[in-house]
Amino acid sequence: MGEDIMLCQKEIRRLRCVVRTYESQMRELENDLEQMAGNQMLGDETRRAAREIYKVWRRIQED
């Protein structure tokens, strides 16, 4: 039984690491989209697409 508990704890630690990595990547994506939406060096269509993706992403986060 002790071995089962140790395996569960190990899996929980692994999953926490996966979640932290995912959250970090999502924050980075959000920052990148926000920067792209305001970057005047990009074309209007690219900035517009970045804004739309950013808006959808924010709605997903709110749900």
Short mmCIF file of N, CA and C in Angstrom, two decimals:
data_model
loop_
_atom_site.label_atom_id
_atom_site.label_comp_id
_atom_site.label_asym_id
_atom_site.label_seq_id
_atom_site.Cartn_x
_atom_site.Cartn_y
_atom_site.Cartn_z
N MET A 1 0.82 -1.19 0.00
CA MET A 1 0.00 0.00 0.00
C MET A 1 0.86 1.26 0.00
N GLY A 2 1.96 1.26 0.74
CA GLY A 2 2.84 2.41 0.79
C GLY A 2 3.42 2.73 -0.57
N GLU A 3 3.68 1.68 -1.36
CA GLU A 3 4.22 1.91 -2.71
C GLU A 3 3.19 2.59 -3.61
N ASP A 4 1.91 2.21 -3.44
CA ASP A 4 0.84 2.86 -4.21
C ASP A 4 0.75 4.35 -3.90
N ILE A 5 0.88 4.67 -2.64
CA ILE A 5 0.83 6.08 -2.22
C ILE A 5 2.00 6.84 -2.82
N MET A 6 3.17 6.23 -2.79
CA MET A 6 4.35 6.89 -3.36
C MET A 6 4.19 7.10 -4.86
N LEU A 7 3.62 6.13 -5.56
CA LEU A 7 3.39 6.27 -7.00
C LEU A 7 2.38 7.38 -7.28
N CYS A 8 1.34 7.45 -6.47
CA CYS A 8 0.34 8.51 -6.63
C CYS A 8 0.95 9.89 -6.38
N GLN A 9 1.76 10.01 -5.35
CA GLN A 9 2.41 11.28 -5.05
C GLN A 9 3.35 11.69 -6.17
N LYS A 10 4.06 10.72 -6.73
CA LYS A 10 4.97 11.00 -7.84
C LYS A 10 4.18 11.50 -9.05
N GLU A 11 3.05 10.85 -9.34
CA GLU A 11 2.22 11.25 -10.47
C GLU A 11 1.61 12.63 -10.23
N ILE A 12 1.21 12.93 -9.03
CA ILE A 12 0.68 14.25 -8.70
C ILE A 12 1.74 15.32 -8.94
N ARG A 13 2.97 15.06 -8.51
CA ARG A 13 4.06 16.02 -8.74
C ARG A 13 4.30 16.22 -10.23
N ARG A 14 4.26 15.13 -10.99
CA ARG A 14 4.48 15.22 -12.43
C ARG A 14 3.37 16.05 -13.08
N LEU A 15 2.12 15.80 -12.68
CA LEU A 15 1.00 16.55 -13.25
C LEU A 15 1.04 18.02 -12.87
N ARG A 16 1.47 18.32 -11.67
CA ARG A 16 1.62 19.73 -11.27
C ARG A 16 2.64 20.43 -12.15
N CYS A 17 3.72 19.73 -12.46
CA CYS A 17 4.75 20.28 -13.35
C CYS A 17 4.17 20.53 -14.74
N VAL A 18 3.38 19.58 -15.23
CA VAL A 18 2.75 19.74 -16.55
C VAL A 18 1.83 20.96 -16.55
N VAL A 19 1.05 21.13 -15.51
CA VAL A 19 0.13 22.27 -15.42
C VAL A 19 0.90 23.58 -15.37
N ARG A 20 1.96 23.63 -14.57
CA ARG A 20 2.77 24.87 -14.48
C ARG A 20 3.37 25.22 -15.85
N THR A 21 3.86 24.21 -16.56
CA THR A 21 4.44 24.43 -17.88
C THR A 21 3.37 24.96 -18.84
N TYR A 22 2.20 24.33 -18.82
CA TYR A 22 1.09 24.76 -19.68
C TYR A 22 0.69 26.20 -19.37
N GLU A 23 0.55 26.52 -18.10
CA GLU A 23 0.15 27.88 -17.72
C GLU A 23 1.19 28.89 -18.18
N SER A 24 2.45 28.56 -18.04
CA SER A 24 3.53 29.45 -18.47
C SER A 24 3.47 29.68 -19.99
N GLN A 25 3.25 28.61 -20.73
CA GLN A 25 3.16 28.74 -22.19
C GLN A 25 1.95 29.57 -22.60
N MET A 26 0.85 29.43 -21.89
CA MET A 26 -0.34 30.20 -22.21
C MET A 26 -0.14 31.68 -21.90
N ARG A 27 0.55 31.99 -20.81
CA ARG A 27 0.86 33.40 -20.51
C ARG A 27 1.76 33.98 -21.60
N GLU A 28 2.72 33.20 -22.05
CA GLU A 28 3.62 33.65 -23.11
C GLU A 28 2.84 33.88 -24.40
N LEU A 29 1.93 32.99 -24.73
CA LEU A 29 1.09 33.14 -25.92
C LEU A 29 0.26 34.41 -25.82
N GLU A 30 -0.33 34.63 -24.67
CA GLU A 30 -1.15 35.82 -24.47
C GLU A 30 -0.32 37.09 -24.67
N ASN A 31 0.87 37.11 -24.09
CA ASN A 31 1.75 38.27 -24.25
C ASN A 31 2.14 38.48 -25.71
N ASP A 32 2.47 37.39 -26.39
CA ASP A 32 2.85 37.49 -27.80
C ASP A 32 1.71 38.04 -28.65
N LEU A 33 0.50 37.54 -28.41
CA LEU A 33 -0.66 38.02 -29.17
C LEU A 33 -0.92 39.50 -28.90
N GLU A 34 -0.79 39.89 -27.65
CA GLU A 34 -1.00 41.29 -27.30
C GLU A 34 0.03 42.19 -28.00
N GLN A 35 1.27 41.75 -28.02
CA GLN A 35 2.32 42.53 -28.69
C GLN A 35 2.08 42.60 -30.19
N MET A 36 1.69 41.46 -30.78
CA MET A 36 1.43 41.44 -32.22
C MET A 36 0.28 42.37 -32.58
N ALA A 37 -0.75 42.39 -31.74
CA ALA A 37 -1.91 43.23 -32.02
C ALA A 37 -1.56 44.71 -32.04
N GLY A 38 -0.54 45.10 -31.31
CA GLY A 38 -0.15 46.51 -31.25
C GLY A 38 1.08 46.86 -32.06
N ASN A 39 1.66 45.89 -32.73
CA ASN A 39 2.90 46.11 -33.48
C ASN A 39 2.58 46.78 -34.82
N GLN A 40 2.99 48.05 -34.95
CA GLN A 40 2.72 48.81 -36.16
C GLN A 40 3.53 48.33 -37.36
N MET A 41 4.56 47.54 -37.12
CA MET A 41 5.38 47.03 -38.22
C MET A 41 4.68 45.88 -38.95
N LEU A 42 3.69 45.30 -38.32
CA LEU A 42 2.92 44.23 -38.96
C LEU A 42 1.79 44.83 -39.78
N GLY A 43 1.32 44.11 -40.73
CA GLY A 43 0.22 44.58 -41.57
C GLY A 43 -1.09 44.63 -40.79
N ASP A 44 -2.04 45.39 -41.34
CA ASP A 44 -3.35 45.53 -40.69
C ASP A 44 -4.03 44.19 -40.49
N GLU A 45 -3.97 43.34 -41.51
CA GLU A 45 -4.64 42.04 -41.43
C GLU A 45 -4.03 41.17 -40.33
N THR A 46 -2.72 41.20 -40.21
CA THR A 46 -2.04 40.42 -39.17
C THR A 46 -2.40 40.92 -37.78
N ARG A 47 -2.39 42.24 -37.61
CA ARG A 47 -2.76 42.81 -36.31
C ARG A 47 -4.21 42.50 -35.97
N ARG A 48 -5.08 42.59 -36.96
CA ARG A 48 -6.50 42.31 -36.75
C ARG A 48 -6.69 40.84 -36.34
N ALA A 49 -5.99 39.93 -37.01
CA ALA A 49 -6.08 38.51 -36.67
C ALA A 49 -5.58 38.27 -35.26
N ALA A 50 -4.46 38.91 -34.90
CA ALA A 50 -3.91 38.75 -33.55
C ALA A 50 -4.90 39.26 -32.50
N ARG A 51 -5.56 40.38 -32.78
CA ARG A 51 -6.57 40.92 -31.84
C ARG A 51 -7.74 39.95 -31.68
N GLU A 52 -8.19 39.39 -32.79
CA GLU A 52 -9.32 38.45 -32.73
C GLU A 52 -8.95 37.20 -31.93
N ILE A 53 -7.77 36.66 -32.19
CA ILE A 53 -7.32 35.48 -31.45
C ILE A 53 -7.18 35.81 -29.98
N TYR A 54 -6.63 36.98 -29.68
CA TYR A 54 -6.47 37.42 -28.29
C TYR A 54 -7.83 37.52 -27.59
N LYS A 55 -8.82 38.11 -28.28
CA LYS A 55 -10.16 38.24 -27.69
C LYS A 55 -10.77 36.86 -27.40
N VAL A 56 -10.64 35.96 -28.35
CA VAL A 56 -11.17 34.60 -28.15
C VAL A 56 -10.46 33.94 -26.98
N TRP A 57 -9.16 34.09 -26.91
CA TRP A 57 -8.38 33.51 -25.82
C TRP A 57 -8.84 34.05 -24.46
N ARG A 58 -9.09 35.34 -24.38
CA ARG A 58 -9.55 35.94 -23.12
C ARG A 58 -10.93 35.39 -22.73
N ARG A 59 -11.81 35.20 -23.71
CA ARG A 59 -13.14 34.63 -23.41
C ARG A 59 -13.01 33.21 -22.90
N ILE A 60 -12.12 32.44 -23.48
CA ILE A 60 -11.89 31.07 -23.03
C ILE A 60 -11.41 31.07 -21.58
N GLN A 61 -10.51 31.97 -21.26
CA GLN A 61 -9.99 32.05 -19.90
C GLN A 61 -11.07 32.43 -18.89
N GLU A 62 -12.01 33.26 -19.30
CA GLU A 62 -13.06 33.72 -18.40
C GLU A 62 -14.07 32.62 -18.10
N ASP A 63 -14.21 31.67 -19.02
CA ASP A 63 -15.19 30.58 -18.82
C ASP A 63 -14.72 29.55 -17.89
#
